[in-house]
Coordinates of C-alpha atoms and ligand atoms in Angstrom, one line a residue:
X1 CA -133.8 -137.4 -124.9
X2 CA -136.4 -135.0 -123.4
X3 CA -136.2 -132.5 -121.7
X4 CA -134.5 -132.4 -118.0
X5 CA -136.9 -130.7 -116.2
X6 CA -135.3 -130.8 -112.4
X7 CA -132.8 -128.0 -114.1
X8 CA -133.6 -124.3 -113.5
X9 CA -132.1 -121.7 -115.2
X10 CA -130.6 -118.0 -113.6
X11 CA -130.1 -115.0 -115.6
X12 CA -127.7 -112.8 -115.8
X13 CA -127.3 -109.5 -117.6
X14 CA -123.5 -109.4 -118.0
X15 CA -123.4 -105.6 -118.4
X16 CA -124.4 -105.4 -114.7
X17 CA -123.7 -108.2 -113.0
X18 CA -119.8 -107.8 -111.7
X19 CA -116.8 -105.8 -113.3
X20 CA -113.2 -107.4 -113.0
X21 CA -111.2 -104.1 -115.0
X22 CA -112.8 -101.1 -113.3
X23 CA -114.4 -99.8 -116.6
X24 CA -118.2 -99.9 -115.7
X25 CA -119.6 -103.0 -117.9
X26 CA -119.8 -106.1 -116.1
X27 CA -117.7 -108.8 -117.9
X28 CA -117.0 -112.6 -118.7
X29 CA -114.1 -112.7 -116.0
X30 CA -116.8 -111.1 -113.3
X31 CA -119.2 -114.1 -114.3
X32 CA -116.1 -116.8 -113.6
X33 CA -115.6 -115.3 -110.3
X34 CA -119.2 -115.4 -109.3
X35 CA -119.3 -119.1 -109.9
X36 CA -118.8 -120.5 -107.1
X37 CA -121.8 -118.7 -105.9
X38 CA -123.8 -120.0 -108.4
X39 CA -122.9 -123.5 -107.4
X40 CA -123.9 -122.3 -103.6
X41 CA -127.3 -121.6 -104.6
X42 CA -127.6 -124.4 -106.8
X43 CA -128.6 -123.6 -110.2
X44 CA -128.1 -125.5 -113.2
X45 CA -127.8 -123.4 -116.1
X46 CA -126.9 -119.5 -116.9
X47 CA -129.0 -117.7 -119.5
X48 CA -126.8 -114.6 -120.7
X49 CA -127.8 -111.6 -122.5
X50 CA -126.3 -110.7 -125.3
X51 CA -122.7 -110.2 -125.2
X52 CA -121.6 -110.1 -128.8
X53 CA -120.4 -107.1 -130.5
X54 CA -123.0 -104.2 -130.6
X55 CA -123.1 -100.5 -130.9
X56 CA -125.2 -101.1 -127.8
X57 CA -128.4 -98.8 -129.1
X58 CA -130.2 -101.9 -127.0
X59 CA -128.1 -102.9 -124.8
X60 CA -126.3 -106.0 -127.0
X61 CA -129.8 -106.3 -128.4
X62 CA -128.6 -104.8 -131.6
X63 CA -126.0 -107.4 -133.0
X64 CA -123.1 -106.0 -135.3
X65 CA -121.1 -109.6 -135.2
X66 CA -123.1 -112.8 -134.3
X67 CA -119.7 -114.8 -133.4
X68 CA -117.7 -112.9 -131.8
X69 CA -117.2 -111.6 -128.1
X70 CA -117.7 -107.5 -127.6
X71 CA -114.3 -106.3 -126.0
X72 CA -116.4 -104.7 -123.4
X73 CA -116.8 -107.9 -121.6
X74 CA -113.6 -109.9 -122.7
X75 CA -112.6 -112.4 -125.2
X76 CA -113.0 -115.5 -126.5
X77 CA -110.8 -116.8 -124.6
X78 CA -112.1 -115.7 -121.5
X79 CA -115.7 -117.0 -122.9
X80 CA -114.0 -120.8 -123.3
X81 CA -112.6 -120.4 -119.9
X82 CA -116.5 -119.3 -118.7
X83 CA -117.6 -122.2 -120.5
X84 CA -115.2 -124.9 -119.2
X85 CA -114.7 -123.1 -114.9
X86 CA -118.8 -123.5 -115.5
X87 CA -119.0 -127.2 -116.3
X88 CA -116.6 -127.6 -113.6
X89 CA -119.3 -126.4 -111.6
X90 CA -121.9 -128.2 -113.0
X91 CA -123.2 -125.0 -114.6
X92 CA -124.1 -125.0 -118.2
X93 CA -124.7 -121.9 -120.8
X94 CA -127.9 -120.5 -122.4
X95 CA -127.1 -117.9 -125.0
X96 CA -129.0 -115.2 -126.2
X97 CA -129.9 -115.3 -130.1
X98 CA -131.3 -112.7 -131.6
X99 CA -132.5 -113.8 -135.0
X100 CA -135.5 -111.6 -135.5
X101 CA -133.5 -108.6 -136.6
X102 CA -129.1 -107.3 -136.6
X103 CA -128.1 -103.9 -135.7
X104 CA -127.8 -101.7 -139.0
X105 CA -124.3 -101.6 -138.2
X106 CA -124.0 -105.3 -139.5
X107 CA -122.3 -106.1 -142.9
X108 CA -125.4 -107.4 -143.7
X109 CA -126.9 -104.6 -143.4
X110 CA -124.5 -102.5 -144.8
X111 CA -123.7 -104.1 -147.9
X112 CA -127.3 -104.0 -148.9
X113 CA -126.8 -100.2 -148.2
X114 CA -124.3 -100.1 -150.6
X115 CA -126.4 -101.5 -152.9
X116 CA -125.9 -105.5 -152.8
X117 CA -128.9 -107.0 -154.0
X118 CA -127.7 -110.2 -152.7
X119 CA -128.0 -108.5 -149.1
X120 CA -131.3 -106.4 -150.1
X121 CA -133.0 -109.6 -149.9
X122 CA -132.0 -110.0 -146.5
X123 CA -134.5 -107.8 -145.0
X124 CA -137.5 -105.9 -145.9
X125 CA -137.2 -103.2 -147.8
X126 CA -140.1 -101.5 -150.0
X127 CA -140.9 -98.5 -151.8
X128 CA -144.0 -97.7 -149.3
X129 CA -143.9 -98.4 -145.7
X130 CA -147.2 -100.2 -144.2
X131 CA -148.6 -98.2 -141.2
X132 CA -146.9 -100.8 -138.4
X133 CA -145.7 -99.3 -135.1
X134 CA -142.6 -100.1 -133.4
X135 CA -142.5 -101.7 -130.3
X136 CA -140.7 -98.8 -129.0
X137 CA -142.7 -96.6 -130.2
X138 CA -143.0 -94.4 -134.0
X139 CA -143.2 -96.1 -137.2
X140 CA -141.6 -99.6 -138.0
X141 CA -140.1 -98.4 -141.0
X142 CA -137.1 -96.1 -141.5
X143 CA -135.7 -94.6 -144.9
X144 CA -133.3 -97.2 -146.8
X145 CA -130.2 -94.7 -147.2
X146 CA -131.2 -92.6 -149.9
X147 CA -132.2 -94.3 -152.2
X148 CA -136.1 -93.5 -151.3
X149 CA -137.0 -97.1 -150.1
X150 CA -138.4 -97.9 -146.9
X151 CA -136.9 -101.5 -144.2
X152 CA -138.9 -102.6 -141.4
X153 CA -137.6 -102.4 -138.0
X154 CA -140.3 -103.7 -135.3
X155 CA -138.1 -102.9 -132.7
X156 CA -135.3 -99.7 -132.4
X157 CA -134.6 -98.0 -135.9
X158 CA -131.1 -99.2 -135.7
X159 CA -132.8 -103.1 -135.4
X160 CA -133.5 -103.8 -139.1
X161 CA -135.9 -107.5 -139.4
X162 CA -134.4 -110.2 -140.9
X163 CA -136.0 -111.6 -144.1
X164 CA -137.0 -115.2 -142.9
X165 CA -138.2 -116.2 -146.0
X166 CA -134.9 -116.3 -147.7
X167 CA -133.3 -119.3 -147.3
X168 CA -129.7 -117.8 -147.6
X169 CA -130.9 -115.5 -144.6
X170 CA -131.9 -118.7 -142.5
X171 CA -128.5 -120.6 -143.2
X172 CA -126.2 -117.9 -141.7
X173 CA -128.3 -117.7 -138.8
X174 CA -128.5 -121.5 -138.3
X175 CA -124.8 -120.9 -138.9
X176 CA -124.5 -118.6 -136.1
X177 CA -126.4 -121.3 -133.6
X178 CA -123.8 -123.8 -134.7
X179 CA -120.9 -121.9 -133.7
X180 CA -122.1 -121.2 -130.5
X181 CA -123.3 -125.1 -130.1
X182 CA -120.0 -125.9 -131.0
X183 CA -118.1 -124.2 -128.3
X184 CA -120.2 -126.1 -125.9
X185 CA -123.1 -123.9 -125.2
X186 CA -126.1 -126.5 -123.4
X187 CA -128.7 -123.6 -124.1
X188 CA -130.2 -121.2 -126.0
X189 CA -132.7 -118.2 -125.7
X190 CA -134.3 -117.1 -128.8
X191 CA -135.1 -113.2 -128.4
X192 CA -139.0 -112.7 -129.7
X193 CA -138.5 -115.9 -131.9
X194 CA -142.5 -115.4 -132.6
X195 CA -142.5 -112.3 -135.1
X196 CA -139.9 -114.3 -137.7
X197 CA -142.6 -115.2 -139.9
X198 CA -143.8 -112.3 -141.3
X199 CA -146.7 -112.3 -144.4
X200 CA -145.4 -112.6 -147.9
X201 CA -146.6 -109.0 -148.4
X202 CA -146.4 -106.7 -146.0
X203 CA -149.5 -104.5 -146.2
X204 CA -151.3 -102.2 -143.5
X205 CA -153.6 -103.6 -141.0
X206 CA -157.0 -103.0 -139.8
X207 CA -155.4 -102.7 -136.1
X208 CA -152.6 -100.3 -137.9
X209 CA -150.0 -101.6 -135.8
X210 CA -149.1 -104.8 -137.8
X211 CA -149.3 -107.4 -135.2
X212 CA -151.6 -109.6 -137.4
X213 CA -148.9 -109.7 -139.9
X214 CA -146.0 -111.1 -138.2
X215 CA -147.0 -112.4 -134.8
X216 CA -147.4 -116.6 -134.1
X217 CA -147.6 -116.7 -138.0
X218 CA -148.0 -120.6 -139.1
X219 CA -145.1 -120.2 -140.8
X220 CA -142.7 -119.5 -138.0
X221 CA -143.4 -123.3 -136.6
X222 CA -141.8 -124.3 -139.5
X223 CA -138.8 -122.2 -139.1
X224 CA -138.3 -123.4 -135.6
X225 CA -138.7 -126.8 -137.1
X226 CA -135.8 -126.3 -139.3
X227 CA -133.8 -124.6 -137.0
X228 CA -134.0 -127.4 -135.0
X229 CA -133.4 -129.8 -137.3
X230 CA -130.5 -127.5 -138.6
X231 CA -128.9 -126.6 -135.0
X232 CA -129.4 -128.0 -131.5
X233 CA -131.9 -130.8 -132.4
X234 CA -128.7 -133.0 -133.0
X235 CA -128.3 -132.4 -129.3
X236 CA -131.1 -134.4 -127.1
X237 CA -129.2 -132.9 -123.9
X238 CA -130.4 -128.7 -124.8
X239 CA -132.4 -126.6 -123.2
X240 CA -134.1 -124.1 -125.5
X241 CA -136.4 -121.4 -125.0
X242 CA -138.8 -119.0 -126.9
X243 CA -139.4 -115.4 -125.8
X244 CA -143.1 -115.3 -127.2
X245 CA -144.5 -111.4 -127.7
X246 CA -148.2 -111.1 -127.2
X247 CA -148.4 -115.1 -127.7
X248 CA -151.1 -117.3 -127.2
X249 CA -151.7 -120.9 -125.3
X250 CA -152.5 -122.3 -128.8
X251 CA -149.4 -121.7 -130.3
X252 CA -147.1 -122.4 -126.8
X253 CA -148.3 -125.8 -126.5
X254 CA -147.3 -126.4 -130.4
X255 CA -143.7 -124.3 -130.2
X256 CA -142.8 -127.0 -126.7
X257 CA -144.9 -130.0 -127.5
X258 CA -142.1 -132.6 -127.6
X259 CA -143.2 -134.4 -130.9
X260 CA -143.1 -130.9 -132.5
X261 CA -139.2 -130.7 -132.2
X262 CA -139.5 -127.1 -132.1
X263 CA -138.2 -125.8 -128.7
X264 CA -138.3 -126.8 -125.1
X265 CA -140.2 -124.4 -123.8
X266 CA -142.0 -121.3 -124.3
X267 CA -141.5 -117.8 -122.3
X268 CA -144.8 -115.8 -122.3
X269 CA -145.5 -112.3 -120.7
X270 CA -149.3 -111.9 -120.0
X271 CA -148.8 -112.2 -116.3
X272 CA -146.7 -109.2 -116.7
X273 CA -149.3 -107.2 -118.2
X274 CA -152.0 -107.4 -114.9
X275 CA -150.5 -104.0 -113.8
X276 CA -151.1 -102.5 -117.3
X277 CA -154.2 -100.1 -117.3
X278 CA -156.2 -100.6 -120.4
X279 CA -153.5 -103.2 -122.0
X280 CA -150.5 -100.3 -122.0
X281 CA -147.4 -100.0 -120.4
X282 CA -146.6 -96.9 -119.7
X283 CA -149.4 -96.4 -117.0
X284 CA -150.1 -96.8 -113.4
X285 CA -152.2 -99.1 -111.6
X286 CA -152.4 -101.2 -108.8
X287 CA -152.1 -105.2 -109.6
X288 CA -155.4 -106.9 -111.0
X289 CA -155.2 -110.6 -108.5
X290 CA -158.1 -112.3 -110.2
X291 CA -156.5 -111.4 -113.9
X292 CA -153.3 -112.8 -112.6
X293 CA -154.7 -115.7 -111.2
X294 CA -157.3 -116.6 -114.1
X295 CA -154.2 -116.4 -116.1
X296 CA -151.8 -118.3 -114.4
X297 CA -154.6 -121.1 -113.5
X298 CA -155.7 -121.1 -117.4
X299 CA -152.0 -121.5 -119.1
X300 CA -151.2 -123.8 -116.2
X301 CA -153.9 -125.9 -117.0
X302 CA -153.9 -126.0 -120.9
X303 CA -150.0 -126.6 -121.0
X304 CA -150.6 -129.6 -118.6
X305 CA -153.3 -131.1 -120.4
X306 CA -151.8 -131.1 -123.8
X307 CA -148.3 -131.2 -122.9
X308 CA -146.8 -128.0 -123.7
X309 CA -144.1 -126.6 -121.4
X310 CA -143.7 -122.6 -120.4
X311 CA -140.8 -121.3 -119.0
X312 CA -142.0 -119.7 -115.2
X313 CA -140.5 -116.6 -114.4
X314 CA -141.3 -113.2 -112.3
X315 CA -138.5 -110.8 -113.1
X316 CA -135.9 -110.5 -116.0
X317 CA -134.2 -107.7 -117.9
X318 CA -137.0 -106.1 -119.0
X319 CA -139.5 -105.8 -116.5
X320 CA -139.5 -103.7 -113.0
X321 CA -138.6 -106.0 -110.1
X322 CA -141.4 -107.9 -109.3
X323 CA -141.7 -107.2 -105.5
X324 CA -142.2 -103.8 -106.5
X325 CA -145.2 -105.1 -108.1
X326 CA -147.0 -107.4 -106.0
X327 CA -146.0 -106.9 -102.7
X328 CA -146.0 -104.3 -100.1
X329 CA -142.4 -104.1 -100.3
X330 CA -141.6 -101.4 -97.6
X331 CA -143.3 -104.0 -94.5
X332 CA -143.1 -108.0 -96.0
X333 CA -140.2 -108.0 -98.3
X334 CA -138.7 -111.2 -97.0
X335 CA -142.4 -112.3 -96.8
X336 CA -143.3 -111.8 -100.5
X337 CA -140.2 -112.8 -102.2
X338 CA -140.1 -116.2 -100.7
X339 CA -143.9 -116.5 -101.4
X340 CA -143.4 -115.2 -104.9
X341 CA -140.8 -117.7 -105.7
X342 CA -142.5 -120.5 -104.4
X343 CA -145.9 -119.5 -106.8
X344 CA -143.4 -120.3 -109.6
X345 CA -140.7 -122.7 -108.5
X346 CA -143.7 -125.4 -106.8
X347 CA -145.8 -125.0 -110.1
X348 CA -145.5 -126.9 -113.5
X349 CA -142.0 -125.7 -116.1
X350 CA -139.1 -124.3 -115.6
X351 CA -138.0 -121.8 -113.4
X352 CA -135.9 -118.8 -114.0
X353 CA -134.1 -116.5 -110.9
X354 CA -133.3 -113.2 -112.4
X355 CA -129.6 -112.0 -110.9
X356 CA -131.1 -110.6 -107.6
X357 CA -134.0 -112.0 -107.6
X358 CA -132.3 -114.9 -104.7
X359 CA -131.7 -111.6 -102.4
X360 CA -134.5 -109.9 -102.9
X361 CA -133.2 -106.7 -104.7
X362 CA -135.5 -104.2 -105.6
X363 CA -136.1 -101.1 -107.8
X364 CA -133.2 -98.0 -107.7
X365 CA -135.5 -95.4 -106.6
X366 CA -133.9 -93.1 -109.5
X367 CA -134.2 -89.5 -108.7
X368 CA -134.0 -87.9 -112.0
X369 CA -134.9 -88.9 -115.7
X370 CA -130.9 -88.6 -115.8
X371 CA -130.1 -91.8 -114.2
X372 CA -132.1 -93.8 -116.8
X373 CA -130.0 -95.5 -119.9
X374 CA -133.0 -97.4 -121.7
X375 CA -133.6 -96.4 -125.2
X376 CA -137.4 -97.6 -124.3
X377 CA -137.3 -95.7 -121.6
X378 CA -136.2 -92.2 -122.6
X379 CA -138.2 -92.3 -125.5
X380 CA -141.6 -93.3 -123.4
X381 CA -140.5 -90.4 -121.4
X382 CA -140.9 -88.2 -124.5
X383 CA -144.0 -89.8 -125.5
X384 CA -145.3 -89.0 -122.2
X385 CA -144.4 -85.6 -122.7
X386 CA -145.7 -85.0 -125.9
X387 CA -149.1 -86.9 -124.9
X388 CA -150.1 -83.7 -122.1
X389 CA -148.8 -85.2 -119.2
X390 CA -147.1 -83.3 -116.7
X391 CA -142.8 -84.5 -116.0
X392 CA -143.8 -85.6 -112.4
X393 CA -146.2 -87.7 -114.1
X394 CA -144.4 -89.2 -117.1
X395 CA -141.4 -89.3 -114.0
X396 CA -143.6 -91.3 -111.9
X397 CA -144.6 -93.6 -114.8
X398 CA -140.9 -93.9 -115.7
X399 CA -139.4 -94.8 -112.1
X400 CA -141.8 -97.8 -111.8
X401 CA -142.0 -99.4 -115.3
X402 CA -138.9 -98.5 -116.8
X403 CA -136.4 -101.7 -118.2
X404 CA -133.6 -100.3 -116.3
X405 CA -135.3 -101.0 -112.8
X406 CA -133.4 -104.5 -113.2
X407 CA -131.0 -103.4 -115.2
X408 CA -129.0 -101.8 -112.5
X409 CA -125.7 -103.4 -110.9
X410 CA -126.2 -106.8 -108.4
X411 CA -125.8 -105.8 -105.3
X412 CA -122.9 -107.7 -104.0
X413 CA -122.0 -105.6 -100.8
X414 CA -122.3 -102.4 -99.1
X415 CA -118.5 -100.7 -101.0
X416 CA -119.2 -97.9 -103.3
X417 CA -121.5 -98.8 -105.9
X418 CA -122.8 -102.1 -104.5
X419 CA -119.3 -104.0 -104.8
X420 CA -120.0 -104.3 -108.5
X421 CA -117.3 -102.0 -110.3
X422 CA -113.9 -99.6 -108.8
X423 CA -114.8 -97.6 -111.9
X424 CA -117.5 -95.7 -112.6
X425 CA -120.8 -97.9 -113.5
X426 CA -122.8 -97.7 -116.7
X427 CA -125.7 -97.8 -114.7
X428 CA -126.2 -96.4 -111.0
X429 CA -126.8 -98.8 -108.6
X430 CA -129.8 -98.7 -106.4
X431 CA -130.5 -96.8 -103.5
X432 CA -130.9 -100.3 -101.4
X433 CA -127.5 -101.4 -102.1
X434 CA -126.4 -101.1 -98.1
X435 CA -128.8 -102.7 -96.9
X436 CA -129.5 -105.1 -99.2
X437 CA -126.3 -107.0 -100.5
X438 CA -125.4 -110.9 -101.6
X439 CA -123.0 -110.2 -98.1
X440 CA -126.1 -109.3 -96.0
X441 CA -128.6 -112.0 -97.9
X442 CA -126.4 -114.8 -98.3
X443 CA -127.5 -116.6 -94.8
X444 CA -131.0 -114.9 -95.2
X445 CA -134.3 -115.9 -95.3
X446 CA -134.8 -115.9 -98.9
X447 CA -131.3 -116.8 -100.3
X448 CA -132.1 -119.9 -98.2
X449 CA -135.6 -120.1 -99.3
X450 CA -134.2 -120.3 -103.2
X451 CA -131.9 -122.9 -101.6
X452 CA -134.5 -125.4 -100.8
X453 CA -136.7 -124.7 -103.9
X454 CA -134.0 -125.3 -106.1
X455 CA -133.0 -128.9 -103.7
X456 CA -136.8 -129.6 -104.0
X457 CA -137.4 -129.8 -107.3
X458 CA -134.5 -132.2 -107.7
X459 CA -135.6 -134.2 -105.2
X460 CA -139.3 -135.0 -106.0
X461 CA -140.3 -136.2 -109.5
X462 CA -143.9 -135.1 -108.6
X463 CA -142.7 -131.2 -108.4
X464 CA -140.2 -131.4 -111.6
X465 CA -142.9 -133.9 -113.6
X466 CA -146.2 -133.3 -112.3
X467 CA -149.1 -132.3 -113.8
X468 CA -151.3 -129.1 -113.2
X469 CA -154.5 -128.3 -111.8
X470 CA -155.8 -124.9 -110.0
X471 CA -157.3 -124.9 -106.9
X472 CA -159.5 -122.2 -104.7
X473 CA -160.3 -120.6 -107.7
X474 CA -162.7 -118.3 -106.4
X475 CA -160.5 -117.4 -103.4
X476 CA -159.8 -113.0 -103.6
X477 CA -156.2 -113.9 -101.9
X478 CA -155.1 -117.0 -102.5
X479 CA -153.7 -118.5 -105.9
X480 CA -153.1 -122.4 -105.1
X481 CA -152.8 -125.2 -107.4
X482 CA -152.3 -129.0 -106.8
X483 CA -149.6 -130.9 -108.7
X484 CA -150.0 -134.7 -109.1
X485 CA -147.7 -137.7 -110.3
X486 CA -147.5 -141.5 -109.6
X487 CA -150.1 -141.1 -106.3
X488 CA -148.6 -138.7 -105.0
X489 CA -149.8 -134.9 -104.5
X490 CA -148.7 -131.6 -103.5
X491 CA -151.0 -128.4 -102.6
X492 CA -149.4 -124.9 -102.9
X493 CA -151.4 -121.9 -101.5
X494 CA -150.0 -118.9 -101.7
X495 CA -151.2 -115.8 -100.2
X496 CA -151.0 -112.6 -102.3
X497 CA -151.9 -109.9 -99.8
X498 CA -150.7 -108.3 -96.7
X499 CA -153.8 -109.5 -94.6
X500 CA -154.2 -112.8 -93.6
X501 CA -156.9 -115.3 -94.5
X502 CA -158.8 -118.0 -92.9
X503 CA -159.1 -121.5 -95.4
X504 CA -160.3 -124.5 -95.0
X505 CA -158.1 -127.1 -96.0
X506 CA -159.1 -129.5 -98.9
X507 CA -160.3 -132.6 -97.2
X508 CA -157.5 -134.5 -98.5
X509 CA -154.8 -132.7 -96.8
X510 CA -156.1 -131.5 -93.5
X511 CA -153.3 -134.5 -92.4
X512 CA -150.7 -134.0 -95.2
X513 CA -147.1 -133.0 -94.4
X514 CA -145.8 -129.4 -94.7
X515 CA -142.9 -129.7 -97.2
X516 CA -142.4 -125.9 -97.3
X517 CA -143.6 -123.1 -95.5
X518 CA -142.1 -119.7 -95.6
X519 CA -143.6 -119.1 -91.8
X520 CA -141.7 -122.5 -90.4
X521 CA -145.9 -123.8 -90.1
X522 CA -145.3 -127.5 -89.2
X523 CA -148.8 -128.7 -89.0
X524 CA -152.1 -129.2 -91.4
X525 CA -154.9 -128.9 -90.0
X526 CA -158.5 -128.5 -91.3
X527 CA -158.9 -124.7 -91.2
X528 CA -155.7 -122.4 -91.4
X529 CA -154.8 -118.8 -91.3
X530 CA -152.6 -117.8 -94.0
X531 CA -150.1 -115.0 -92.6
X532 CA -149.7 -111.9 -95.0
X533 CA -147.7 -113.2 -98.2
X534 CA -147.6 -117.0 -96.7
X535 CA -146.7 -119.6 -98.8
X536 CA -147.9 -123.3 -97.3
X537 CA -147.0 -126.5 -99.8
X538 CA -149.0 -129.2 -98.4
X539 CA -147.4 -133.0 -99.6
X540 CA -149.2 -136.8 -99.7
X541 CA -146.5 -138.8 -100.3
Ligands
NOJ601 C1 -136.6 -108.7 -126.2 C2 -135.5 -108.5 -125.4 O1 -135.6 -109.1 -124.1 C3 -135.4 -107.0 -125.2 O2 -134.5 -106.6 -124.2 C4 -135.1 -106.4 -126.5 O3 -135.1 -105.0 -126.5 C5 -136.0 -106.8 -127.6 N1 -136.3 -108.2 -127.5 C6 -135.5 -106.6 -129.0 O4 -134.4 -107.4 -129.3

């Protein structure tokens, strides 16, 4: 069976998104309760972060125990009861796997600590480390106890790397997928399931960061071969997806091409890097459109044509809240979150709404380096310290790029801290929480607009099946593509500014119906003005 693409997928960070026992941390129990709006939006699936138990140095990103439930959140009883209330709802489960590296914390880790060479061999441990960086920042390798040895950790120090290339290291974690599979999971989300393969020796680079040597490594398509084989493959009926670091199209297409039997699809990030000056984070600058669109028409293009499939998303747990980004938030917020969604959910994969996202939340406006939690965050603070800038600057830098702007708690009404805990929360909620609430949204313009994608793609083959081509490529405003299947054809324009701008229609459609507008337009015609963040899908049936 292939993949069901009228499905889309909603994420939620379980730490934040609703607190049943008044201790701060979201839970299992505040995810049952929620269902029902779920169902009233109309997803079909529920990606969750990681909930298993974790010392919680990333946010559950550091596993300790790969099949068990962290009592922060509940049980495992209250995770069969999440399972079963969802099906009931026609909701499925995507879990979170993190097979690229376990918290140090983990008997893994620990036994090889104690000297286990049986365990040694499950990660990387040398006598010299290799000059790598860590993605969040210093050297990827950390002292092995003290026994004068080195282990790679390409994320936090307390995230060692898994040793792929032992077989007994690949069983348990196939192991772990099984387990999960077996209590009737539909999904799963492999965290940066592209650095697995790393060289057979690990050796300094010529970049000196040591991307070269573990990222989209031949090697890694054969682990995801086996792992499918191993795990889910058995399953026609799942929905899996890659989170890809620094991927390229290449390798996309051959993780999600169906005859691969690798993975359903393929989450990439290099949309989210157009506000990046010079290719780094930690910076400030305005939106680049023409990057943004080259990309977008480029991997829309290639995945179509050789049938890869990407996963389509503007917001999850680790970016800033994508109307902060690309829209004037302050004047067109309603504007610019419909016409954001629409860029994704009208276009070629699958879609994911971030928790939030379907009300149109928006960054906390933090006041003070205080508020922030992110181990990523307070150590680029420090970095940004130590590089000469000032602490309004690195503050500044911090407020708008930081993980924890969509981190913070949903915003489910206008009680003390957004409706979300009685306690006190891990994480403050946002400033906008009065104003902007699930209570306040729920009838609103975009809730409804989500709505209607979400019905739409259900209802016509050509916008869950079609294929991908870009149109008005040259336009400075407008990123528009068509989509075709069976005869029939579909236009989407989609303003990106708060001006408007006069087009003249593609021949084609200056008749064609309006199947969505997020202005109420009813009419083609053979020149139109786009209002500021418009969206206009333009349908031949
Ligand atoms: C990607 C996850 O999305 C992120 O939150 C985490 O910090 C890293 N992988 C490391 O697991």
């Amino acid at each position: 069976m292939t993949l069901d693409k009228t499905k889309v997928v909603y994420q939620i960070y379980p730490k934040s998104y609703k607190d049943t026992t008044g201790n701060g941390v979201g839970d299992l129990q505040g995810i049952i309760e929620k269902l029902p709006y779920l169902k009233e939006l109309g997803i079909d699936m529920v990606w969750l972060n990681p909930f298993y138990p974790s010392p919680q140095r990333d946010n559950g990103y550091d596993i300790s125990d790969y099949t068990a439930v962290n009592p922060l959140f509940g049980d495992m009883a209250d995770f069969e009861e999440m399972v079963r209330v969802g099906k009931e709802h026609g909701i499925d489960f995507m879990l979170d796997m993190v097979l690229n590296h376990c918290s140090i914390e983990h008997e893994w880790f620990q036994k090889a600590l104690a000297g286990d060479p049986y365990y040694q061999d499950f990660f990387f441990i040398q006598d010299r480390p290799t000059d790598w960086l860590s993605k969040f920042g210093g050297s990827a390798w950390a002292p092995f106890g003290d026994t004068g040895k080195y282990y790679l950790h390409l994320y936090d120090v307390t995230q060692a790397d898994l040793n792929w290339r032992n077989p007994h290291v690949r069983g348990e974690l196939f192991k772990v997928v099984n387990f999960w599979r077996d209590k009737g999971v539909k999904g799963f989300r492999f965290d940066v399931i592209n650095v697995i393969g790393k060289d057979a020796v690990l050796e300094d680079c010529p970049e000196h960061d040591g991307k070269p040597a573990y990222t989209d490594k031949p090697i890694t398509h054969d682990y995801l071969h086996m792992l499918n084989e191993a795990t889910f493959g058995q399953d026609g009926s799942f929905v899996t997806v890659g989170e890809m670091s620094a991927t390229t199209i290449e390798n996309c297409i051959l993780y999600t091409a169906p005859d691969r039997h690798e993975l359903s699809m393929a989450f990439n990030f290099h949309h989210l890097k157009v506000d990046y000056e010079a290719g780094q984070k930690w910076t400030l600058k305005a939106f680049d459109f023409e990057e943004l669109k080259h990309l977008f028409h480029t991997w829309g293009r290639e995945m179509s044509e050789h049938d890869g499939w990407s996963a389509l998303f503007w917001n999850n747990h680790d970016q800033p809240r994508a109307l902060n980004r690309f829209v004037d938030v302050e004047h067109f917020r309603n504007e610019g979150a419909t016409m954001l969604a629409a860029s994704i959910h009208l276009s070629r994969g699958t879609p994911y709404i971030y928790m939030g996202e379907e009300i149109g939340m928006i960054d906390p406006e933090y006041d003070s380096m205080d508020d922030y939690v992110d181990v990523e965050s307070t150590n680029a603070y420090q970095s940004l310290l130590a590089a000469g800038q000032s602490p309004e600057e690195a503050f500044r830098i911090i407020q708008a790029k930081s993980r924890d702007n969509s981190r913070t708690p949903m915003q489910w009404d206008d009680s003390p801290n957004a409706g979300f805990t009685t306690g006190q929360p891990w994480l403050k909620a946002g400033k906008s929480y009065p104003q902007i609430n699930v209570t306040k949204e729920q009838d609103g313009p975009i809730f409804t607009f989500y709505q209607k994608l979400i019905a739409l793609r259900k209802e016509l083959p050509l916008i869950a099946e079609g294929s991908y081509s870009p149109a008005y490529e040259d336009s400075p405003q407008i990123y528009a593509f068509e989509r075709h299947l069976a005869g029939q054809k579909l236009l989407v324009l989609n303003n990106f500014y708060p001006d408007p701008i006069t087009v003249d229609i593609l021949p084609d459609y200056q008749n064609a119906q309006v199947l969505l507008s997020n202005y109420g337009e009813s009419q083609a015609g053979q020149v139109m003005t786009l209002k500021p963040y418009e969206t206009l899908a333009l349908f031949l049936p």
